[in-house]
Amino acid sequence: PVPAAAAAAVGEESPAEGGPPDHSYSLSSGTTSEELLRKLNEQRDIIALLEVKMKEMKGSIRRLRLAEAQLREEIREKDRLLHAASAGTRKRHGL
C-alpha cells in the first residue's frame, strides 16, 4: 500500500481527509504497487495513442496546407486569365 504521505506528495488528498473521490487518476491510501503499475501502464498507453494521433493530425494539417496553397495558386492563375481577357475585351471595344 502507498502511504497517505506519498499520495499527498503527488498533490492528492485521501478520501478520508475529505479530498476528491477516488477515480482512475487518484490514489487512495490502499493503492498497491500492482495497481500503481497498472495505472501507470494505462497512462503510458494513452500517451502513446495521443502521440500517434498528434502525428496523424500534423500530417493531415500538412496535406491540407499543401492543398490550400495549390488551390490559391489555381485561383491566382484564373484571376490572371480573367483580367487578361477582360483587358483584351475593353481594348477591342474602345473602353
Protein backbone atom coordinates (compact mmCIF):
# COMPACT_ATOMS: atom_id res chain seq x y z
CA PRO A 1 0.00 0.00 0.00
CA VAL A 2 1.04 3.59 -0.67
CA PRO A 3 1.13 5.75 2.46
CA ALA A 4 -1.02 8.87 2.61
CA ALA A 5 2.20 10.93 2.62
CA ALA A 6 3.02 9.59 -0.87
CA ALA A 7 -0.46 10.49 -2.11
CA ALA A 8 -0.04 13.96 -0.60
CA ALA A 9 3.36 14.26 -2.30
CA VAL A 10 1.67 13.98 -5.69
CA GLY A 11 -0.86 16.61 -4.69
CA GLU A 12 -3.81 14.42 -3.80
CA GLU A 13 -5.75 14.02 -0.59
CA SER A 14 -7.14 10.72 0.54
CA PRO A 15 -10.96 10.43 0.55
CA ALA A 16 -10.85 10.03 4.36
CA GLU A 17 -9.46 13.57 4.60
CA GLY A 18 -12.39 14.97 2.65
CA GLY A 19 -10.45 15.12 -0.63
CA PRO A 20 -11.67 14.27 -4.10
CA PRO A 21 -13.47 10.95 -4.61
CA ASP A 22 -11.41 8.04 -5.93
CA HIS A 23 -11.29 7.92 -9.73
CA SER A 24 -8.98 6.41 -12.32
CA TYR A 25 -6.32 9.10 -11.77
CA SER A 26 -6.45 9.41 -7.99
CA LEU A 27 -4.55 7.37 -5.44
CA SER A 28 -6.11 6.05 -2.29
CA SER A 29 -4.08 5.12 0.77
CA GLY A 30 -4.71 1.44 -0.04
CA THR A 31 -3.28 1.52 -3.56
CA THR A 32 -0.98 -1.43 -4.14
CA SER A 33 2.19 -1.45 -6.19
CA GLU A 34 0.41 -3.62 -8.78
CA GLU A 35 -2.41 -1.11 -9.07
CA LEU A 36 0.03 1.76 -9.40
CA LEU A 37 1.93 -0.10 -12.11
CA ARG A 38 -1.30 -0.89 -13.94
CA LYS A 39 -2.41 2.75 -13.79
CA LEU A 40 1.00 3.91 -14.94
CA ASN A 41 0.95 1.50 -17.88
CA GLU A 42 -2.59 2.61 -18.79
CA GLN A 43 -1.46 6.22 -18.78
CA ARG A 44 1.60 5.38 -20.88
CA ASP A 45 -0.67 3.61 -23.38
CA ILE A 46 -2.94 6.64 -23.52
CA ILE A 47 0.04 8.95 -24.05
CA ALA A 48 1.38 6.71 -26.82
CA LEU A 49 -2.01 6.73 -28.56
CA LEU A 50 -2.23 10.51 -28.24
CA GLU A 51 1.25 10.88 -29.75
CA VAL A 52 0.23 8.70 -32.72
CA LYS A 53 -2.94 10.78 -33.18
CA MET A 54 -0.95 14.01 -32.97
CA LYS A 55 1.43 12.78 -35.70
CA GLU A 56 -1.56 11.81 -37.85
CA MET A 57 -3.13 15.23 -37.30
CA LYS A 58 0.14 17.00 -38.14
CA GLY A 59 0.29 15.00 -41.38
CA SER A 60 -3.31 15.93 -42.18
CA ILE A 61 -2.62 19.60 -41.47
CA ARG A 62 0.45 19.48 -43.72
CA ARG A 63 -1.61 17.92 -46.56
CA LEU A 64 -4.39 20.47 -46.07
CA ARG A 65 -1.91 23.35 -46.21
CA LEU A 66 -0.43 21.98 -49.43
CA ALA A 67 -3.90 21.60 -50.94
CA GLU A 68 -4.77 25.13 -49.83
CA ALA A 69 -1.60 26.51 -51.45
CA GLN A 70 -2.38 24.69 -54.69
CA LEU A 71 -5.96 25.99 -54.71
CA ARG A 72 -4.78 29.53 -54.04
CA GLU A 73 -2.33 29.26 -56.93
CA GLU A 74 -5.12 28.00 -59.22
CA ILE A 75 -7.30 30.94 -58.18
CA ARG A 76 -4.47 33.40 -58.86
CA GLU A 77 -3.91 31.86 -62.30
CA LYS A 78 -7.63 32.01 -63.15
CA ASP A 79 -7.79 35.62 -61.91
CA ARG A 80 -4.84 36.50 -64.19
CA LEU A 81 -6.58 34.88 -67.15
CA LEU A 82 -9.85 36.67 -66.39
CA HIS A 83 -8.12 40.04 -66.03
CA ALA A 84 -6.17 39.48 -69.25
CA ALA A 85 -9.36 38.51 -71.10
CA SER A 86 -11.22 41.45 -69.59
CA ALA A 87 -8.45 43.88 -70.60
CA GLY A 88 -8.44 42.48 -74.13
CA THR A 89 -12.21 42.90 -74.42
CA ARG A 90 -12.04 46.53 -73.23
CA LYS A 91 -9.35 47.36 -75.79
CA ARG A 92 -11.40 45.86 -78.64
CA HIS A 93 -14.46 47.86 -77.68
CA GLY A 94 -12.52 51.09 -77.13
CA LEU A 95 -13.11 51.27 -73.38
